[in-house]
PDB file of C-alpha atoms in Angstrom:
ATOM      1  CA  UNK A   1       7.481 -21.994  -9.334  1.00  0.00           C
ATOM      2  CA  UNK A   2       6.043 -21.564  -5.884  1.00  0.00           C
ATOM      3  CA  UNK A   3       4.377 -19.062  -4.592  1.00  0.00           C
ATOM      4  CA  UNK A   4       3.986 -17.816  -1.053  1.00  0.00           C
ATOM      5  CA  UNK A   5       0.904 -15.979  -0.085  1.00  0.00           C
ATOM      6  CA  UNK A   6       1.024 -13.830   3.185  1.00  0.00           C
ATOM      7  CA  UNK A   7      -1.898 -13.838   5.717  1.00  0.00           C
ATOM      8  CA  UNK A   8      -1.924 -10.878   8.267  1.00  0.00           C
ATOM      9  CA  UNK A   9      -4.825 -10.872  11.088  1.00  0.00           C
ATOM     10  CA  UNK A  10      -7.391  -8.949   8.843  1.00  0.00           C
ATOM     11  CA  UNK A  11      -6.243  -9.943   5.320  1.00  0.00           C
ATOM     12  CA  UNK A  12      -9.439 -11.094   3.218  1.00  0.00           C
ATOM     13  CA  UNK A  13      -8.386 -11.344   0.000  1.00  0.00           C
ATOM     14  CA  UNK A  14      -5.848 -13.958   0.651  1.00  0.00           C
ATOM     15  CA  UNK A  15      -7.780 -17.199  -0.150  1.00  0.00           C
ATOM     16  CA  UNK A  16      -8.554 -15.180  -3.886  1.00  0.00           C
ATOM     17  CA  UNK A  17      -5.188 -14.530  -4.303  1.00  0.00           C
ATOM     18  CA  UNK A  18      -4.561 -18.742  -3.284  1.00  0.00           C
ATOM     19  CA  UNK A  19      -7.207 -19.954  -5.867  1.00  0.00           C
ATOM     20  CA  UNK A  20      -6.004 -17.150  -8.488  1.00  0.00           C
ATOM     21  CA  UNK A  21      -2.509 -18.977  -8.520  1.00  0.00           C
ATOM     22  CA  UNK A  22      -4.190 -22.740  -8.479  1.00  0.00           C
ATOM     23  CA  UNK A  23      -6.642 -22.425 -11.143  1.00  0.00           C
ATOM     24  CA  UNK A  24      -4.710 -20.069 -13.303  1.00  0.00           C
ATOM     25  CA  UNK A  25      -1.059 -21.632 -13.460  1.00  0.00           C
ATOM     26  CA  UNK A  26      -1.383 -24.270 -11.332  1.00  0.00           C
ATOM     27  CA  UNK A  27       1.472 -23.617  -9.718  1.00  0.00           C
ATOM     28  CA  UNK A  28       2.406 -24.677  -5.975  1.00  0.00           C
ATOM     29  CA  UNK A  29       1.282 -22.124  -3.412  1.00  0.00           C
ATOM     30  CA  UNK A  30       1.515 -21.794   0.614  1.00  0.00           C
ATOM     31  CA  UNK A  31      -0.493 -19.478   2.605  1.00  0.00           C
ATOM     32  CA  UNK A  32       2.501 -18.010   4.765  1.00  0.00           C
ATOM     33  CA  UNK A  33       1.663 -16.443   8.570  1.00  0.00           C
ATOM     34  CA  UNK A  34       2.905 -13.160   9.041  1.00  0.00           C
ATOM     35  CA  UNK A  35       4.535 -14.735  12.433  1.00  0.00           C
ATOM     36  CA  UNK A  36       6.437 -16.589  10.046  1.00  0.00           C
ATOM     37  CA  UNK A  37      10.080 -15.507   8.956  1.00  0.00           C
ATOM     38  CA  UNK A  38      11.413 -17.829   6.265  1.00  0.00           C
ATOM     39  CA  UNK A  39      10.319 -17.396   2.290  1.00  0.00           C
ATOM     40  CA  UNK A  40      13.398 -18.970   1.618  1.00  0.00           C
ATOM     41  CA  UNK A  41      11.725 -21.683  -0.276  1.00  0.00           C
ATOM     42  CA  UNK A  42       9.458 -19.594  -2.365  1.00  0.00           C
ATOM     43  CA  UNK A  43      10.151 -17.667  -6.040  1.00  0.00           C
ATOM     44  CA  UNK A  44       7.118 -15.350  -6.064  1.00  0.00           C
ATOM     45  CA  UNK A  45       5.694 -13.048  -2.512  1.00  0.00           C
ATOM     46  CA  UNK A  46       2.019 -12.257  -3.171  1.00  0.00           C
ATOM     47  CA  UNK A  47       0.551  -9.536  -0.512  1.00  0.00           C
ATOM     48  CA  UNK A  48      -2.886  -9.830  -0.367  1.00  0.00           C
ATOM     49  CA  UNK A  49      -5.559  -7.276   0.045  1.00  0.00           C
ATOM     50  CA  UNK A  50      -7.823  -6.821   3.356  1.00  0.00           C
ATOM     51  CA  UNK A  51      -7.659  -4.857   6.484  1.00  0.00           C
ATOM     52  CA  UNK A  52      -4.484  -5.762   8.331  1.00  0.00           C
ATOM     53  CA  UNK A  53      -4.640  -4.996  12.049  1.00  0.00           C
ATOM     54  CA  UNK A  54      -7.921  -3.188  10.959  1.00  0.00           C
ATOM     55  CA  UNK A  55      -6.102  -0.336   9.037  1.00  0.00           C
ATOM     56  CA  UNK A  56      -5.558   1.290  12.318  1.00  0.00           C
ATOM     57  CA  UNK A  57      -3.161   4.126  12.305  1.00  0.00           C
ATOM     58  CA  UNK A  58      -2.987   4.018   8.700  1.00  0.00           C
ATOM     59  CA  UNK A  59      -3.367   1.065   6.331  1.00  0.00           C
ATOM     60  CA  UNK A  60      -0.387  -1.162   6.315  1.00  0.00           C
ATOM     61  CA  UNK A  61       1.089   0.794   8.983  1.00  0.00           C
ATOM     62  CA  UNK A  62       1.175  -2.085  11.292  1.00  0.00           C
ATOM     63  CA  UNK A  63       1.360  -4.550   9.036  1.00  0.00           C
ATOM     64  CA  UNK A  64       4.725  -3.503   8.057  1.00  0.00           C
ATOM     65  CA  UNK A  65       6.387  -4.120  10.749  1.00  0.00           C
ATOM     66  CA  UNK A  66       5.090  -7.734  11.375  1.00  0.00           C
ATOM     67  CA  UNK A  67       8.068 -10.132  11.447  1.00  0.00           C
ATOM     68  CA  UNK A  68       7.905 -11.671   7.688  1.00  0.00           C
ATOM     69  CA  UNK A  69       8.166  -8.084   6.261  1.00  0.00           C
ATOM     70  CA  UNK A  70      12.056  -8.614   6.903  1.00  0.00           C
ATOM     71  CA  UNK A  71      11.812 -11.562   4.955  1.00  0.00           C
ATOM     72  CA  UNK A  72       9.743  -9.999   1.989  1.00  0.00           C
ATOM     73  CA  UNK A  73      12.205  -6.990   1.871  1.00  0.00           C
ATOM     74  CA  UNK A  74      14.985  -9.753   1.687  1.00  0.00           C
ATOM     75  CA  UNK A  75      13.205 -11.457  -0.767  1.00  0.00           C
ATOM     76  CA  UNK A  76      12.885  -7.840  -3.207  1.00  0.00           C
ATOM     77  CA  UNK A  77      16.479  -7.192  -2.682  1.00  0.00           C
ATOM     78  CA  UNK A  78      17.357 -10.738  -4.041  1.00  0.00           C
ATOM     79  CA  UNK A  79      15.371  -9.766  -6.983  1.00  0.00           C
ATOM     80  CA  UNK A  80      12.545 -12.259  -6.260  1.00  0.00           C
ATOM     81  CA  UNK A  81       9.016 -11.114  -7.300  1.00  0.00           C
ATOM     82  CA  UNK A  82       6.889  -9.380  -5.146  1.00  0.00           C
ATOM     83  CA  UNK A  83       3.082  -8.636  -5.594  1.00  0.00           C
ATOM     84  CA  UNK A  84       0.466  -6.292  -3.522  1.00  0.00           C
ATOM     85  CA  UNK A  85      -2.347  -6.466  -4.421  1.00  0.00           C
ATOM     86  CA  UNK A  86      -4.747  -3.537  -2.540  1.00  0.00           C
ATOM     87  CA  UNK A  87      -4.046  -3.643   1.165  1.00  0.00           C
ATOM     88  CA  UNK A  88      -0.856  -5.736   0.248  1.00  0.00           C
ATOM     89  CA  UNK A  89       0.329  -2.014  -2.158  1.00  0.00           C
ATOM     90  CA  UNK A  90      -0.648  -0.286   1.266  1.00  0.00           C
ATOM     91  CA  UNK A  91       1.302  -2.497   3.264  1.00  0.00           C
ATOM     92  CA  UNK A  92       4.835  -2.093   0.330  1.00  0.00           C
ATOM     93  CA  UNK A  93       4.525   1.741   0.749  1.00  0.00           C
ATOM     94  CA  UNK A  94       4.450   2.214   4.432  1.00  0.00           C
ATOM     95  CA  UNK A  95       7.739  -0.323   4.206  1.00  0.00           C
ATOM     96  CA  UNK A  96       9.194   1.898   1.783  1.00  0.00           C
ATOM     97  CA  UNK A  97       9.599  -1.011  -0.949  1.00  0.00           C
ATOM     98  CA  UNK A  98       7.674   1.131  -3.475  1.00  0.00           C
ATOM     99  CA  UNK A  99       7.518   5.344  -3.052  1.00  0.00           C
ATOM    100  CA  UNK A 100       4.778   7.205  -2.111  1.00  0.00           C
ATOM    101  CA  UNK A 101       1.409   6.841   0.125  1.00  0.00           C
ATOM    102  CA  UNK A 102      -1.858   6.474   0.102  1.00  0.00           C
ATOM    103  CA  UNK A 103      -4.449   8.993   1.085  1.00  0.00           C
ATOM    104  CA  UNK A 104      -8.422   8.211   1.604  1.00  0.00           C
ATOM    105  CA  UNK A 105     -10.510   8.664  -1.689  1.00  0.00           C
ATOM    106  CA  UNK A 106     -11.002  11.518  -2.661  1.00  0.00           C
ATOM    107  CA  UNK A 107     -14.976  11.005  -2.573  1.00  0.00           C
ATOM    108  CA  UNK A 108     -14.305  10.010   0.957  1.00  0.00           C
ATOM    109  CA  UNK A 109     -16.538   6.851  -0.490  1.00  0.00           C
ATOM    110  CA  UNK A 110     -15.446   3.295   0.040  1.00  0.00           C
ATOM    111  CA  UNK A 111     -15.623   2.295  -3.982  1.00  0.00           C
ATOM    112  CA  UNK A 112     -16.323  -1.302  -4.985  1.00  0.00           C
ATOM    113  CA  UNK A 113     -16.526  -1.383  -9.035  1.00  0.00           C
ATOM    114  CA  UNK A 114     -14.763  -2.527 -11.909  1.00  0.00           C
ATOM    115  CA  UNK A 115     -12.431  -0.030 -13.918  1.00  0.00           C
ATOM    116  CA  UNK A 116     -11.062   0.372 -16.857  1.00  0.00           C
ATOM    117  CA  UNK A 117      -7.031   0.172 -16.404  1.00  0.00           C
ATOM    118  CA  UNK A 118      -4.361   0.779 -18.647  1.00  0.00           C
ATOM    119  CA  UNK A 119      -1.214  -0.891 -19.248  1.00  0.00           C
ATOM    120  CA  UNK A 120       0.874   1.279 -19.364  1.00  0.00           C
ATOM    121  CA  UNK A 121       3.847  -1.023 -19.251  1.00  0.00           C
ATOM    122  CA  UNK A 122       4.391  -4.221 -20.318  1.00  0.00           C
ATOM    123  CA  UNK A 123       7.982  -4.668 -20.191  1.00  0.00           C
ATOM    124  CA  UNK A 124       7.643  -5.827 -16.590  1.00  0.00           C
ATOM    125  CA  UNK A 125       7.590  -9.243 -15.290  1.00  0.00           C
ATOM    126  CA  UNK A 126       4.059  -8.725 -14.315  1.00  0.00           C
ATOM    127  CA  UNK A 127       2.674  -7.228 -17.301  1.00  0.00           C
ATOM    128  CA  UNK A 128       4.492  -9.572 -20.682  1.00  0.00           C
ATOM    129  CA  UNK A 129       1.151 -10.688 -21.834  1.00  0.00           C
ATOM    130  CA  UNK A 130      -0.275  -7.726 -22.335  1.00  0.00           C
ATOM    131  CA  UNK A 131      -0.219  -5.016 -24.898  1.00  0.00           C
ATOM    132  CA  UNK A 132       1.124  -1.722 -24.190  1.00  0.00           C
ATOM    133  CA  UNK A 133      -1.499   0.743 -23.851  1.00  0.00           C
ATOM    134  CA  UNK A 134      -4.094  -1.902 -23.702  1.00  0.00           C
ATOM    135  CA  UNK A 135      -7.368  -1.397 -21.767  1.00  0.00           C
ATOM    136  CA  UNK A 136      -8.341  -4.047 -19.465  1.00  0.00           C
ATOM    137  CA  UNK A 137     -11.531  -4.402 -17.110  1.00  0.00           C
ATOM    138  CA  UNK A 138     -10.231  -4.794 -13.338  1.00  0.00           C
ATOM    139  CA  UNK A 139     -12.334  -5.101 -10.067  1.00  0.00           C
ATOM    140  CA  UNK A 140     -11.308  -2.101  -7.201  1.00  0.00           C
ATOM    141  CA  UNK A 141     -12.496  -2.147  -3.751  1.00  0.00           C
ATOM    142  CA  UNK A 142     -11.002   0.350  -1.622  1.00  0.00           C
ATOM    143  CA  UNK A 143     -11.626   3.130   0.378  1.00  0.00           C
ATOM    144  CA  UNK A 144      -8.083   4.654   1.140  1.00  0.00           C
ATOM    145  CA  UNK A 145      -6.287   4.294  -3.318  1.00  0.00           C
ATOM    146  CA  UNK A 146      -6.200   7.931  -3.451  1.00  0.00           C
ATOM    147  CA  UNK A 147      -1.930   7.769  -4.450  1.00  0.00           C
ATOM    148  CA  UNK A 148      -0.140  10.262  -3.558  1.00  0.00           C
ATOM    149  CA  UNK A 149       3.748  11.512  -4.234  1.00  0.00           C
ATOM    150  CA  UNK A 150       5.593  14.325  -4.430  1.00  0.00           C
ATOM    151  CA  UNK A 151       6.565  16.036  -7.915  1.00  0.00           C
ATOM    152  CA  UNK A 152      10.069  14.577  -7.755  1.00  0.00           C
ATOM    153  CA  UNK A 153       8.977  11.374  -7.273  1.00  0.00           C
ATOM    154  CA  UNK A 154       6.236  11.759  -9.839  1.00  0.00           C
ATOM    155  CA  UNK A 155       8.870  12.633 -12.115  1.00  0.00           C
ATOM    156  CA  UNK A 156      11.272   9.720 -11.143  1.00  0.00           C
ATOM    157  CA  UNK A 157       8.402   7.223 -11.696  1.00  0.00           C
ATOM    158  CA  UNK A 158       7.420   8.642 -15.007  1.00  0.00           C
ATOM    159  CA  UNK A 159      11.245   8.667 -15.836  1.00  0.00           C
ATOM    160  CA  UNK A 160      11.409   5.368 -15.207  1.00  0.00           C
ATOM    161  CA  UNK A 161       8.397   3.805 -17.110  1.00  0.00           C
ATOM    162  CA  UNK A 162       7.663   2.801 -13.290  1.00  0.00           C
ATOM    163  CA  UNK A 163       3.542   3.905 -13.708  1.00  0.00           C
ATOM    164  CA  UNK A 164       2.837   0.245 -15.078  1.00  0.00           C
ATOM    165  CA  UNK A 165      -1.081   1.114 -14.712  1.00  0.00           C
ATOM    166  CA  UNK A 166      -3.372   3.939 -14.662  1.00  0.00           C
ATOM    167  CA  UNK A 167      -7.073   4.505 -14.468  1.00  0.00           C
ATOM    168  CA  UNK A 168      -8.799   5.585 -17.365  1.00  0.00           C
ATOM    169  CA  UNK A 169     -11.282   7.356 -15.460  1.00  0.00           C
ATOM    170  CA  UNK A 170      -9.655   8.362 -11.786  1.00  0.00           C
ATOM    171  CA  UNK A 171     -12.320   6.980  -9.282  1.00  0.00           C
ATOM    172  CA  UNK A 172     -10.285   7.732  -5.705  1.00  0.00           C
ATOM    173  CA  UNK A 173      -7.952  10.959  -7.069  1.00  0.00           C
ATOM    174  CA  UNK A 174      -4.793   9.304  -7.542  1.00  0.00           C
ATOM    175  CA  UNK A 175      -2.021  11.580  -8.460  1.00  0.00           C
ATOM    176  CA  UNK A 176      -1.408  11.129 -11.960  1.00  0.00           C
ATOM    177  CA  UNK A 177      -4.399   8.307 -12.040  1.00  0.00           C
ATOM    178  CA  UNK A 178      -1.993   5.750 -11.072  1.00  0.00           C
ATOM    179  CA  UNK A 179      -3.265   2.881 -10.145  1.00  0.00           C
ATOM    180  CA  UNK A 180      -0.190   0.548  -9.838  1.00  0.00           C
ATOM    181  CA  UNK A 181       3.521   0.988  -9.661  1.00  0.00           C
ATOM    182  CA  UNK A 182       6.924  -0.726  -9.913  1.00  0.00           C
ATOM    183  CA  UNK A 183       9.746  -0.475  -8.253  1.00  0.00           C
ATOM    184  CA  UNK A 184      13.269   0.569 -10.048  1.00  0.00           C
ATOM    185  CA  UNK A 185      14.419  -2.332 -10.105  1.00  0.00           C
ATOM    186  CA  UNK A 186      11.470  -3.914 -11.761  1.00  0.00           C
ATOM    187  CA  UNK A 187      10.864  -6.988  -9.455  1.00  0.00           C
ATOM    188  CA  UNK A 188       8.026  -5.111  -6.859  1.00  0.00           C
ATOM    189  CA  UNK A 189       4.769  -4.456  -8.142  1.00  0.00           C
ATOM    190  CA  UNK A 190       1.863  -2.510  -5.874  1.00  0.00           C
ATOM    191  CA  UNK A 191      -1.559  -2.019  -7.421  1.00  0.00           C
ATOM    192  CA  UNK A 192      -5.294  -0.815  -6.355  1.00  0.00           C
ATOM    193  CA  UNK A 193      -6.904  -3.158  -8.455  1.00  0.00           C
ATOM    194  CA  UNK A 194      -7.557  -6.723  -7.911  1.00  0.00           C
ATOM    195  CA  UNK A 195      -6.310  -9.214 -10.800  1.00  0.00           C
ATOM    196  CA  UNK A 196      -7.039 -11.598  -8.700  1.00  0.00           C
ATOM    197  CA  UNK A 197     -10.940 -11.142  -8.653  1.00  0.00           C
ATOM    198  CA  UNK A 198     -10.684 -10.956 -12.738  1.00  0.00           C
ATOM    199  CA  UNK A 199      -9.423 -14.979 -13.404  1.00  0.00           C
ATOM    200  CA  UNK A 200     -12.839 -16.537 -14.311  1.00  0.00           C
ATOM    201  CA  UNK A 201     -15.935 -15.893 -16.471  1.00  0.00           C
ATOM    202  CA  UNK A 202     -18.083 -16.412 -13.820  1.00  0.00           C
ATOM    203  CA  UNK A 203     -16.271 -13.125 -11.822  1.00  0.00           C
ATOM    204  CA  UNK A 204     -16.902 -11.008 -14.640  1.00  0.00           C
ATOM    205  CA  UNK A 205     -13.525 -10.720 -16.324  1.00  0.00           C
ATOM    206  CA  UNK A 206     -10.674 -12.429 -17.065  1.00  0.00           C
ATOM    207  CA  UNK A 207      -8.290  -9.759 -17.924  1.00  0.00           C
ATOM    208  CA  UNK A 208      -6.592 -10.777 -14.484  1.00  0.00           C
ATOM    209  CA  UNK A 209      -5.150 -14.145 -15.717  1.00  0.00           C
ATOM    210  CA  UNK A 210      -2.654 -12.601 -17.942  1.00  0.00           C
ATOM    211  CA  UNK A 211      -1.133 -10.991 -14.992  1.00  0.00           C
ATOM    212  CA  UNK A 212      -0.414 -14.082 -13.230  1.00  0.00           C
ATOM    213  CA  UNK A 213       0.605 -15.792 -16.216  1.00  0.00           C
ATOM    214  CA  UNK A 214       2.657 -12.841 -17.169  1.00  0.00           C
ATOM    215  CA  UNK A 215       4.685 -13.784 -13.723  1.00  0.00           C
ATOM    216  CA  UNK A 216       5.227 -17.903 -14.912  1.00  0.00           C
ATOM    217  CA  UNK A 217       6.511 -17.039 -18.102  1.00  0.00           C
ATOM    218  CA  UNK A 218       9.290 -14.725 -16.705  1.00  0.00           C
ATOM    219  CA  UNK A 219      10.302 -16.802 -14.546  1.00  0.00           C
ATOM    220  CA  UNK A 220      10.306 -19.984 -16.747  1.00  0.00           C
ATOM    221  CA  UNK A 221      12.648 -17.442 -19.030  1.00  0.00           C
ATOM    222  CA  UNK A 222      14.761 -16.237 -16.220  1.00  0.00           C
ATOM    223  CA  UNK A 223      15.258 -19.256 -13.693  1.00  0.00           C
ATOM    224  CA  UNK A 224      13.455 -22.351 -14.670  1.00  0.00           C
ATOM    225  CA  UNK A 225      16.566 -24.494 -16.192  1.00  0.00           C
TER     226      UNK A 225
ATOM    227  CA  UNK B   1       6.719   9.498  33.925  1.00  0.00           C
ATOM    228  CA  UNK B   2       5.127  11.220  31.496  1.00  0.00           C
ATOM    229  CA  UNK B   3       2.174  11.773  29.365  1.00  0.00           C
ATOM    230  CA  UNK B   4       2.579  12.661  25.589  1.00  0.00           C
ATOM    231  CA  UNK B   5      -0.231  14.252  23.694  1.00  0.00           C
ATOM    232  CA  UNK B   6       1.268  13.885  19.292  1.00  0.00           C
ATOM    233  CA  UNK B   7      -0.996  15.529  16.963  1.00  0.00           C
ATOM    234  CA  UNK B   8      -0.656  14.395  13.361  1.00  0.00           C
ATOM    235  CA  UNK B   9      -2.144  16.020  10.566  1.00  0.00           C
ATOM    236  CA  UNK B  10      -1.451  15.700   6.510  1.00  0.00           C
ATOM    237  CA  UNK B  11       1.136  18.496   5.233  1.00  0.00           C
ATOM    238  CA  UNK B  12       0.322  21.699   4.025  1.00  0.00           C
ATOM    239  CA  UNK B  13      -0.446  21.797   0.704  1.00  0.00           C
ATOM    240  CA  UNK B  14      -1.540  17.747   0.561  1.00  0.00           C
ATOM    241  CA  UNK B  15      -5.129  18.140  -0.222  1.00  0.00           C
ATOM    242  CA  UNK B  16      -7.417  16.835   2.735  1.00  0.00           C
ATOM    243  CA  UNK B  17     -10.791  15.122   1.592  1.00  0.00           C
ATOM    244  CA  UNK B  18     -12.080  15.097   4.949  1.00  0.00           C
ATOM    245  CA  UNK B  19     -11.028  18.301   5.902  1.00  0.00           C
ATOM    246  CA  UNK B  20     -13.027  19.606   3.013  1.00  0.00           C
ATOM    247  CA  UNK B  21     -15.867  17.928   3.466  1.00  0.00           C
ATOM    248  CA  UNK B  22     -16.079  19.189   7.036  1.00  0.00           C
ATOM    249  CA  UNK B  23     -15.785  22.202   6.071  1.00  0.00           C
ATOM    250  CA  UNK B  24     -18.495  22.239   3.498  1.00  0.00           C
ATOM    251  CA  UNK B  25     -20.609  20.580   6.465  1.00  0.00           C
ATOM    252  CA  UNK B  26     -20.270  23.808   8.845  1.00  0.00           C
ATOM    253  CA  UNK B  27     -20.775  26.577   5.814  1.00  0.00           C
ATOM    254  CA  UNK B  28     -23.835  24.963   5.323  1.00  0.00           C
ATOM    255  CA  UNK B  29     -24.554  25.207   8.711  1.00  0.00           C
ATOM    256  CA  UNK B  30     -24.055  28.768   8.374  1.00  0.00           C
ATOM    257  CA  UNK B  31     -20.444  29.070   9.813  1.00  0.00           C
ATOM    258  CA  UNK B  32     -19.276  31.506   7.131  1.00  0.00           C
ATOM    259  CA  UNK B  33     -16.437  32.052   8.749  1.00  0.00           C
ATOM    260  CA  UNK B  34     -14.568  28.970   8.284  1.00  0.00           C
ATOM    261  CA  UNK B  35     -11.984  29.000   5.949  1.00  0.00           C
ATOM    262  CA  UNK B  36     -10.035  25.841   6.003  1.00  0.00           C
ATOM    263  CA  UNK B  37     -10.727  22.736   8.183  1.00  0.00           C
ATOM    264  CA  UNK B  38      -8.047  20.043   8.744  1.00  0.00           C
ATOM    265  CA  UNK B  39      -8.415  17.240   9.919  1.00  0.00           C
ATOM    266  CA  UNK B  40      -5.984  14.598  11.890  1.00  0.00           C
ATOM    267  CA  UNK B  41      -5.252  11.821  14.266  1.00  0.00           C
ATOM    268  CA  UNK B  42      -4.539  12.944  18.011  1.00  0.00           C
ATOM    269  CA  UNK B  43      -2.681   9.933  20.213  1.00  0.00           C
ATOM    270  CA  UNK B  44      -2.293   9.790  24.141  1.00  0.00           C
ATOM    271  CA  UNK B  45       0.835   7.855  25.448  1.00  0.00           C
ATOM    272  CA  UNK B  46       2.205   7.077  28.855  1.00  0.00           C
ATOM    273  CA  UNK B  47       5.716   7.178  28.893  1.00  0.00           C
ATOM    274  CA  UNK B  48       7.506   5.162  31.462  1.00  0.00           C
ATOM    275  CA  UNK B  49      10.556   7.087  31.802  1.00  0.00           C
ATOM    276  CA  UNK B  50      11.831   9.781  34.061  1.00  0.00           C
ATOM    277  CA  UNK B  51      13.914  12.334  31.774  1.00  0.00           C
ATOM    278  CA  UNK B  52      12.364  14.655  30.091  1.00  0.00           C
ATOM    279  CA  UNK B  53      15.382  14.153  27.033  1.00  0.00           C
ATOM    280  CA  UNK B  54      14.550  10.549  26.966  1.00  0.00           C
ATOM    281  CA  UNK B  55      11.096  10.877  26.566  1.00  0.00           C
ATOM    282  CA  UNK B  56      11.500  13.801  23.794  1.00  0.00           C
ATOM    283  CA  UNK B  57      13.877  11.419  21.843  1.00  0.00           C
ATOM    284  CA  UNK B  58      11.738   8.338  21.960  1.00  0.00           C
ATOM    285  CA  UNK B  59       8.645   9.974  20.850  1.00  0.00           C
ATOM    286  CA  UNK B  60      10.216  11.487  18.218  1.00  0.00           C
ATOM    287  CA  UNK B  61      11.734   8.446  17.243  1.00  0.00           C
ATOM    288  CA  UNK B  62       8.024   6.590  17.618  1.00  0.00           C
ATOM    289  CA  UNK B  63       6.684   9.312  15.098  1.00  0.00           C
ATOM    290  CA  UNK B  64       8.708   9.024  12.692  1.00  0.00           C
ATOM    291  CA  UNK B  65       8.732   4.945  12.514  1.00  0.00           C
ATOM    292  CA  UNK B  66       5.090   4.640  13.178  1.00  0.00           C
ATOM    293  CA  UNK B  67       2.865   7.236  14.071  1.00  0.00           C
ATOM    294  CA  UNK B  68       3.081   9.531  11.352  1.00  0.00           C
ATOM    295  CA  UNK B  69       4.090   8.987   7.761  1.00  0.00           C
ATOM    296  CA  UNK B  70       5.929  11.620   6.771  1.00  0.00           C
ATOM    297  CA  UNK B  71       5.613  11.123   3.148  1.00  0.00           C
ATOM    298  CA  UNK B  72       2.245  12.892   3.660  1.00  0.00           C
ATOM    299  CA  UNK B  73       1.393  13.827   7.299  1.00  0.00           C
ATOM    300  CA  UNK B  74       3.892  15.774   9.997  1.00  0.00           C
ATOM    301  CA  UNK B  75       3.411  15.456  13.792  1.00  0.00           C
ATOM    302  CA  UNK B  76       3.722  17.537  16.560  1.00  0.00           C
ATOM    303  CA  UNK B  77       3.860  16.574  20.433  1.00  0.00           C
ATOM    304  CA  UNK B  78       3.322  18.106  23.935  1.00  0.00           C
ATOM    305  CA  UNK B  79       5.221  16.364  26.842  1.00  0.00           C
ATOM    306  CA  UNK B  80       3.723  16.716  30.362  1.00  0.00           C
ATOM    307  CA  UNK B  81       5.395  15.285  33.658  1.00  0.00           C
ATOM    308  CA  UNK B  82       3.004  13.269  35.608  1.00  0.00           C
ATOM    309  CA  UNK B  83       3.257  11.856  38.876  1.00  0.00           C
ATOM    310  CA  UNK B  84       3.698   8.231  38.455  1.00  0.00           C
TER     311      UNK B  84
END
């Protein structure tokens, strides 16, 4: 399975993401610059954390129009697996690939801490290796992770099991304790917690590993003939 | 040429954490009459066009496409003709 890590000006978790794929999965992975416009060769698209375009205007607002995003949208439509973490999640929201929007954390503080995350849905390509209801330790690091959507969208997310991760103790004010959501088709996941920072003992937790292992397992079961 | 002033605020009913913090600060300074504070963005643009209708249409498009996120924000604008 070949992975692309999209690099925007201001991305700063791109090498963590790259390392996670290399170390955990040992699969081929490339950095793909935001001005490129071809993702044909890739099976998994990863949008890393950081501060694309300085988070000017709103986080993700400018990155969403980078040339590569047309290809990310195309890949999503084709059913390829797309994962956006932190700023990557914000970009997916701005691009309309996932519903809702991000607001400033309700404390107004940038929060950098390891949170207990509940796996609400383990029937997605990203969570197959977890138990439903399992509590995992994954770090967060964000100033704008206060997920918002209106009542109607929330009901839809709940009804379709699109809420994949919840915070056990809501750190930022997110609606319904949402930490991560998936699209209706089930191939685009956005999450604020950083699984790529939770892949080795030295980082304090390895609970993020199984997210990447799930992706590979899913892909092998479906595409690797 | 037109000068456009764009104001972007969180939609009514959406809690504004910054506004809430500033309201608390003002009240602690003794400004008890402050009932609500909403913080938004102010963007000023110069548009190189001669026609008001064109400028208006374009600025609306810019607001809806990029400048505001309509999931959580509302926008208003003022257009003023200026000498080029």
